[in-house]
Amino acid sequence: MLINLNVNGQDRTLEVLPWVSLLDALRDRLNLTGTKKGCDHGQCGACTILCDGKRILSCMTLAVMKDGSSVTTIEGVATDGKLHPIQAAFIEHDAFQCGYCTPGQICSAIGMLQEGKASTRDEVKELMSGNLCRCGANVGIIDAIMEVRENFNK
Amino acid sequence: MNNFSYLKINELAEATAIHATQSGSQYIGGGTNLLDLWKYNLIHPTALIDLTRVKEGQNIRELEDGSVRIGAFVTNADTAYNPLIEQRYPLLSRAILAGASGQIRNMATNGGNLLQRTRCYYFYDPDLPCNKRNPGSGCPAIDGYNRMHAILGTSDECIAVYPSDMSVALAALGATVNVRGRDSIRSISLEDFHRLPGNTPHIENNLRPGEIITSLDLPAEGFRNNYSYLKIRDRNSYAFALVSVAIGLTLSEGVVTQARIALGGVAHKPWRKTDAEEFLKGKAPDEVNFKKAADILLEGARPFQYNAFKIELARRAIVRNGMMALDPSSQLPGAQPSA
């Protein structure tokens, strides 16, 4: 099936079989390997991307389901060579060790801030609970998000 | 994992017609449960009929009699954060937000939430017997590791638990499920929507083949002043319930005038008994009375080797949640215990 996706600002047309996940389409067909396959079952959050402005799990979505949508992956989060505030804060607050969960964490954090529902640290932790980090960088991740949250403009 | 074809349709009539003619086809909403089941080789749809862009069921609106109709294709996130729901049915909002993750709630549809299947790990292993997956093959959970399993409404064939948090709140609110089939439109009370396993654990709800959930109706009374959802789980977040409780109360002059109590995590469907609710009428909303109501609601509870703790846990959770309902502002994120 032929589908159209706007990926990181670029219009792309792909021929995909119906059962190809959006994650596999991004990684294998478009060579955007920043988004990671952690569990492939919607449980770890490493595959989190922004689709039509909302954070979703790309492993639990078929590429064909998003025909016509706009997708932002970790590769598209910085603008004009300038790091997104979340990316800069992650570096500053030691929010990653191995880095595997990090693209998903960053996309999820951006999506979460755009949802505008997290005010307190406890709420941020709750709303980020769909992104697992086995290295234990969670404290730094939440610190980074809390710093950006103070200054976030939708 | 098998191959399938995919079709996105705009009209429900088209969907039901295709479903009727294509054997093995299944409807798909957000796909958060369906694609998981397919990846684990538990289901083998020949075709997926994507309902997310149909013209009906895409909004949330108040009806003339003050009740509210929630579209089946609205996402869980959009429902939980909808101003009408937040103001008039905060119990529903809280329950939805206690489930899954932010990403999953952005993807999952209301209709799909109702139709989600058990996460019993024996059901999820296609190499093991399971009366739900393969009728007549047996239930390894009954004499197996059954910590997550049911204590109420079980049968000799199945002790699986139904995991939806949203449905527990819908049960407490007395929701109605509107469905549409090829030649029919009808409504089913939420209470009658999900089934107990009995000797047909492979049939989980009372939809007829091909029927599509189009919307959910909530009665006008939303218990907006005194409500609480409590979810007890092994982690503070992002885990299924061991036991969950949805409570709604109306109070007048210090006593209960109306009560609703529904339990999750303990049965094949949300567990609610009007006897327990009737008991509370005219009584003070205190721990002694919540405990008596809990005893009524938990009558007939049957422990298995690894989940006996759920009976006392449920009793205490009902009492705790009853007290939490007296001050909804004290609620913590993730439906954790508070107040």
XYZ file of C-alpha atoms in Angstrom:
493
model
C 0.000 0.000 0.000
C 1.228 3.482 -0.813
C 1.246 5.895 2.111
C 2.240 9.506 2.616
C 3.920 10.689 5.776
C 5.399 14.048 6.615
C 8.463 13.062 8.606
C 10.433 15.775 10.379
C 9.077 18.350 7.988
C 9.697 16.352 4.816
C 6.982 14.743 2.726
C 7.755 11.064 2.154
C 5.910 8.457 0.140
C 6.373 4.792 1.015
C 5.172 1.492 -0.321
C 4.527 -0.667 2.760
C 2.779 -3.928 3.493
C -0.178 -3.536 5.886
C 1.471 -5.250 8.856
C 4.626 -3.090 8.938
C 4.789 -1.100 12.161
C 5.387 2.618 12.025
C 8.559 1.946 14.018
C 9.917 -0.466 11.407
C 8.945 1.891 8.595
C 10.846 4.764 10.230
C 13.915 2.713 11.092
C 14.240 0.299 8.188
C 12.699 2.173 5.285
C 13.564 5.774 6.125
C 16.819 4.998 7.965
C 15.720 7.079 10.929
C 17.284 4.805 13.497
C 17.143 7.261 16.387
C 13.791 5.806 17.468
C 14.487 2.528 19.271
C 12.794 -0.850 19.435
C 12.941 -1.743 23.138
C 10.178 -4.286 23.658
C 8.100 -4.063 20.463
C 5.010 -4.626 22.610
C 4.019 -1.181 23.767
C 5.451 -1.579 27.241
C 8.790 0.293 27.416
C 8.216 3.581 25.586
C 11.554 3.550 23.731
C 9.679 3.808 20.430
C 7.818 6.989 21.415
C 7.470 9.550 18.630
C 5.229 12.546 18.032
C 2.435 11.976 15.518
C 0.163 14.907 14.666
C 1.549 16.553 17.783
C 0.733 13.680 20.147
C 3.180 11.265 21.722
C 2.423 7.688 20.656
C 4.130 4.298 20.565
C 5.325 3.596 17.046
C 5.718 -0.140 17.677
C 1.993 -0.454 18.426
C 0.926 1.463 15.333
C 0.861 0.232 11.758
C 2.438 2.578 9.222
C -0.749 2.350 7.136
C -2.799 3.632 10.071
C -0.911 6.947 9.883
C -1.210 7.639 6.174
C -1.451 11.405 5.826
C -0.066 12.166 9.275
C 2.918 14.225 10.310
C 5.566 12.504 12.378
C 8.410 13.952 14.420
C 11.178 11.618 15.490
C 14.179 12.361 17.700
C 16.031 13.372 14.556
C 13.541 16.171 14.051
C 13.377 17.628 17.530
C 16.248 20.087 17.210
C 15.593 23.087 14.961
C 18.130 24.757 12.675
C 20.946 22.960 14.439
C 19.851 24.229 17.853
C 19.029 21.651 20.524
C 15.484 21.495 21.819
C 15.340 22.773 25.410
C 14.551 19.220 26.548
C 17.660 17.893 24.805
C 19.847 20.587 26.388
C 18.330 19.924 29.805
C 18.922 16.166 29.456
C 22.610 16.850 28.939
C 22.777 19.320 31.794
C 20.963 17.058 34.266
C 22.747 13.778 33.437
C 19.476 12.316 32.208
C 20.946 9.378 30.273
C 23.618 6.677 30.671
C 23.425 4.118 27.859
C 21.145 6.397 25.876
C 18.826 3.679 24.590
C 15.629 4.940 26.210
C 16.645 8.539 25.604
C 15.064 9.296 22.229
C 11.763 7.926 23.525
C 12.124 9.844 26.774
C 12.772 13.104 24.950
C 9.882 12.700 22.501
C 7.611 11.632 25.342
C 8.653 14.606 27.468
C 7.999 17.022 24.625
C 4.607 15.438 23.996
C 3.788 15.498 27.684
C 4.644 19.172 28.058
C 2.462 19.954 25.048
C -0.413 18.116 26.756
C -0.072 20.689 29.514
C -1.311 18.446 32.321
C 1.748 18.120 34.540
C 2.315 20.746 37.206
C 4.020 19.023 40.114
C 6.981 16.683 40.160
C 4.676 13.820 41.153
C 2.462 14.534 38.156
C 5.482 14.622 35.824
C 6.643 11.270 37.201
C 3.179 9.778 36.737
C 2.820 11.080 33.191
C 6.307 9.892 32.215
C 5.791 6.425 33.665
C 5.306 4.952 30.196
C 9.039 5.396 29.513
C 11.241 2.877 31.271
C 14.936 3.446 32.003
C 16.942 0.437 33.145
C 20.086 2.454 33.813
C 18.260 4.366 36.508
C 18.654 7.853 35.043
C 15.071 8.586 36.064
C 15.931 11.253 38.628
C 17.937 13.205 36.054
C 15.178 12.779 33.493
C 12.578 14.236 35.837
C 14.962 17.026 36.912
C 15.491 17.951 33.252
C 11.768 17.998 32.533
C 10.985 20.046 35.646
C 13.518 22.676 34.594
C 12.071 22.965 31.097
C 8.510 22.874 32.390
C 9.055 26.130 34.196
C 9.730 27.892 30.922
C 7.729 25.879 28.431
C 5.790 27.613 25.677
C 3.339 25.430 23.818
C 2.275 -13.391 13.195
C 0.103 -13.720 10.138
C -0.358 -11.416 7.156
C -3.523 -9.352 6.875
C -5.053 -6.733 4.630
C -5.987 -3.299 5.928
C -8.843 -0.999 5.167
C -9.711 2.403 6.635
C -13.391 3.211 6.266
C -15.534 6.286 6.805
C -19.015 4.794 7.148
C -20.134 2.302 9.765
C -22.514 0.670 7.301
C -19.560 -0.096 5.078
C -17.621 -1.520 8.011
C -20.344 -3.911 9.092
C -20.903 -5.032 5.498
C -17.233 -5.794 4.944
C -16.998 -7.549 8.296
C -19.929 -9.759 7.378
C -18.437 -10.818 4.079
C -14.768 -11.166 4.995
C -14.324 -14.095 7.303
C -11.718 -13.490 10.014
C -11.759 -9.718 9.673
C -11.532 -7.618 12.829
C -12.208 -4.013 13.659
C -9.262 -1.905 14.860
C -9.255 1.323 16.831
C -6.000 2.470 18.372
C -4.599 -1.028 18.072
C -2.984 -0.956 21.512
C -4.425 -4.319 22.516
C -5.180 -5.874 19.139
C -1.679 -5.444 17.678
C -0.167 -6.787 20.903
C -2.341 -9.916 20.711
C -1.418 -10.326 17.043
C 2.313 -9.964 17.743
C 2.040 -12.694 20.349
C 0.312 -14.972 17.838
C -2.871 -15.092 19.891
C -5.156 -13.703 17.196
C -4.941 -14.064 13.438
C -7.097 -11.469 11.719
C -7.316 -11.848 7.953
C -8.155 -8.177 7.564
C -8.172 -5.112 9.799
C -11.001 -2.647 9.377
C -9.844 0.685 10.804
C -12.790 2.507 12.395
C -10.933 5.533 13.720
C -12.108 7.869 10.951
C -15.810 6.993 10.845
C -18.161 9.954 10.921
C -20.058 8.818 14.026
C -18.775 8.523 17.554
C -16.076 11.171 17.325
C -17.226 13.594 19.984
C -18.541 14.023 23.502
C -21.782 15.892 23.994
C -24.573 16.520 26.431
C -27.984 15.146 25.515
C -31.308 16.843 26.200
C -32.002 14.903 29.390
C -28.681 15.956 30.896
C -26.935 12.669 30.200
C -23.671 12.709 28.263
C -22.828 10.657 25.183
C -19.177 9.732 24.687
C -18.101 8.695 21.192
C -16.517 5.253 20.962
C -13.746 6.515 18.673
C -12.631 9.352 20.919
C -9.271 8.523 22.485
C -8.982 7.731 26.183
C -6.796 10.832 26.643
C -9.246 13.153 24.906
C -12.034 11.685 27.028
C -10.203 11.995 30.350
C -9.241 15.599 29.628
C -12.536 16.667 28.068
C -13.905 19.608 30.099
C -17.431 18.164 30.234
C -16.070 14.875 31.600
C -13.642 16.527 34.013
C -16.391 18.676 35.458
C -19.363 16.299 35.443
C -17.738 12.846 35.607
C -14.368 13.290 37.315
C -14.586 9.671 38.507
C -14.370 8.551 34.886
C -11.526 10.924 34.158
C -9.541 9.668 37.154
C -10.105 6.037 36.315
C -8.957 6.465 32.713
C -5.829 8.309 33.864
C -5.009 5.497 36.272
C -4.586 3.070 33.397
C -1.847 2.445 30.838
C 0.563 5.278 29.961
C 0.282 8.728 28.431
C 1.218 7.376 25.027
C -1.238 4.480 25.156
C -4.050 6.782 26.304
C -3.342 9.009 23.296
C -3.830 6.043 20.993
C -6.523 3.919 22.630
C -10.187 4.426 21.793
C -13.085 4.215 24.249
C -14.673 1.346 22.358
C -11.405 -0.519 22.257
C -10.910 -0.027 25.981
C -14.161 -1.846 26.666
C -13.117 -4.698 24.409
C -9.618 -5.190 25.751
C -8.799 -8.705 26.798
C -7.325 -10.213 29.915
C -3.566 -10.080 30.515
C -3.537 -13.517 32.163
C -0.077 -14.849 31.364
C -1.440 -18.305 30.618
C -3.833 -16.797 28.075
C -0.880 -14.907 26.638
C 1.222 -18.041 26.088
C -0.013 -19.794 22.944
C 1.927 -22.931 23.915
C -0.155 -23.447 27.058
C -3.727 -24.686 27.485
C -6.370 -21.998 27.949
C -10.139 -22.400 27.823
C -10.486 -18.806 26.685
C -8.088 -19.137 23.799
C -8.800 -22.774 23.039
C -12.128 -23.966 24.533
C -11.861 -27.255 26.342
C -8.087 -27.264 26.676
C -8.068 -26.447 30.386
C -7.141 -23.600 32.733
C -3.560 -23.741 34.059
C -4.183 -20.684 36.259
C -6.525 -22.470 38.634
C -3.726 -24.620 40.045
C -0.959 -22.388 38.825
C 0.545 -19.049 39.740
C -2.674 -17.093 40.102
C -1.637 -13.953 41.953
C -3.200 -11.623 39.371
C -6.374 -13.628 38.975
C -10.000 -13.359 40.050
C -11.599 -13.954 43.426
C -15.198 -13.292 42.373
C -17.420 -14.731 39.665
C -14.954 -17.444 38.740
C -15.804 -20.794 37.230
C -14.077 -24.154 36.917
C -13.044 -23.146 33.429
C -11.528 -19.688 33.899
C -10.319 -17.347 36.625
C -9.084 -14.501 34.422
C -9.442 -10.877 35.391
C -10.737 -8.086 33.163
C -8.205 -5.243 33.371
C -9.941 -2.059 32.211
C -9.946 0.813 34.732
C -12.296 2.880 32.598
C -14.924 0.147 32.752
C -14.881 0.085 36.550
C -15.859 3.755 36.597
C -18.415 3.175 33.834
C -19.937 0.404 35.955
C -20.173 2.681 38.990
C -21.745 5.410 36.847
C -24.309 3.038 35.353
C -23.276 3.621 31.757
C -25.037 2.288 28.664
C -23.215 0.971 25.611
C -24.708 1.893 22.236
C -23.908 -0.550 19.466
C -24.648 -0.861 15.821
C -24.786 -4.001 13.740
C -25.483 -4.621 10.095
C -29.226 -4.562 10.559
C -29.688 -3.276 14.072
C -29.051 -0.492 16.497
C -29.387 -1.299 20.182
C -28.171 -0.411 23.667
C -26.714 -2.673 26.324
C -26.243 -1.620 29.930
C -22.561 -1.735 30.887
C -23.547 -4.175 33.620
C -24.769 -6.613 30.975
C -22.025 -5.907 28.463
C -19.207 -8.002 29.898
C -19.795 -11.642 30.795
C -18.617 -13.895 33.581
C -16.629 -16.874 32.295
C -19.078 -19.634 33.228
C -18.486 -22.433 30.760
C -17.963 -20.014 27.865
C -14.812 -18.093 28.821
C -14.053 -17.579 25.135
C -17.097 -15.288 24.880
C -16.228 -12.146 26.802
C -19.067 -9.776 26.017
C -22.611 -9.757 24.697
C -21.937 -8.132 21.358
C -23.304 -10.040 18.399
C -20.865 -10.817 15.573
C -20.094 -7.707 13.561
C -21.549 -5.230 16.038
C -19.600 -2.050 16.622
C -19.667 0.076 19.774
C -20.576 3.604 18.654
C -20.925 5.480 21.947
C -21.345 5.274 25.709
C -24.102 7.112 27.549
C -23.538 8.370 31.077
C -26.598 9.181 33.219
C -26.859 12.783 34.391
C -25.684 11.990 37.935
C -21.889 11.973 37.831
C -21.112 12.062 41.566
C -18.935 15.077 40.934
C -18.786 16.172 44.559
C -17.882 12.917 46.250
C -16.007 10.397 44.162
C -12.724 8.535 44.142
C -10.865 5.903 42.151
C -8.280 3.871 44.046
C -5.922 1.488 42.281
C -3.734 -0.830 44.329
C -0.897 -2.352 42.367
C 2.628 -3.675 42.778
C 4.021 -0.384 41.501
C 2.824 3.190 42.035
C 2.180 3.519 38.320
C 2.043 1.728 35.024
C 0.812 -1.645 36.214
C -2.507 -3.455 36.211
C -4.599 -3.446 39.367
C -4.400 -6.081 42.028
C -7.585 -4.472 43.262
C -9.221 -1.207 42.237
C -12.301 0.567 43.533
C -14.541 3.231 42.005
C -16.865 5.015 44.404
C -19.447 7.728 43.890
C -21.575 9.170 46.676
C -24.253 11.767 47.103
C -24.571 13.069 50.652
C -27.206 15.068 52.423
C -27.117 16.237 56.026
C -24.248 13.949 56.828
C -25.675 10.720 55.420
C -25.444 8.887 52.126
C -28.383 9.372 49.789
C -26.893 7.432 46.888
C -23.848 5.196 46.651
C -22.044 3.370 43.885
C -19.188 0.958 44.442
C -17.489 -1.041 41.683
C -14.395 -3.212 41.900
C -11.703 -3.900 39.331
C -8.944 -6.475 39.279
C -11.084 -9.099 40.995
C -13.313 -10.610 38.318
C -14.001 -11.200 34.630
C -15.984 -7.941 34.611
C -16.318 -4.902 36.895
C -17.890 -6.114 40.146
C -20.872 -4.210 41.465
C -23.800 -5.201 43.714
C -26.765 -2.951 44.399
C -27.219 -4.613 47.839
C -23.946 -3.114 49.000
C -24.995 0.286 47.667
C -28.501 0.110 49.167
C -26.984 -0.685 52.550
C -25.205 2.656 52.605
C -28.350 4.696 51.993
C -29.261 6.697 55.059
C -26.025 5.737 56.789
C -23.103 7.886 57.787
C -20.182 7.631 55.363
C -17.685 6.238 57.867
C -15.268 3.353 58.052
C -17.681 1.077 59.955
C -20.361 1.409 57.304
C -17.981 1.180 54.361
C -16.651 -2.037 55.834
C -20.155 -3.487 56.123
C -20.848 -2.502 52.530
C -17.555 -4.122 51.539
C -18.560 -7.346 53.276
C -21.759 -7.441 51.217
C -19.927 -6.704 47.982
C -17.305 -9.366 48.671
C -19.772 -12.087 49.609
C -18.890 -15.299 47.838
C -15.286 -14.285 47.226
C -13.193 -17.375 46.623
C -9.448 -17.355 47.144
C -6.952 -19.300 45.054
C -3.508 -20.320 46.212
C -1.709 -17.073 45.415
C -4.448 -14.442 45.505
C -6.182 -14.932 48.849
C -4.753 -11.582 49.924
C -7.066 -9.866 47.425
C -10.134 -10.452 49.574
C -8.882 -8.500 52.579
C -7.086 -6.040 50.313
C -10.365 -5.344 48.511
C -12.188 -4.892 51.801
C -9.639 -2.364 53.033
C -9.476 -0.641 49.644
C -13.243 -0.124 49.673
C -13.077 1.427 53.135
C -10.075 3.585 52.222
C -11.630 4.716 48.963
C -14.914 5.494 50.679
C -13.062 7.869 52.972
C -11.107 9.309 50.024
C -14.405 10.034 48.294
C -15.306 12.411 51.095
C -12.489 14.709 49.953
C -11.756 14.255 46.246
C -9.267 17.135 46.311
C -6.901 14.899 48.291
C -6.416 12.476 45.388
C -2.906 11.741 44.160
C -1.791 11.052 40.590
C -2.162 7.475 39.462
C -5.089 6.738 41.802
C -2.727 6.015 44.676
C -3.984 5.806 48.273
C -4.374 9.213 49.867
C -6.277 11.075 52.598
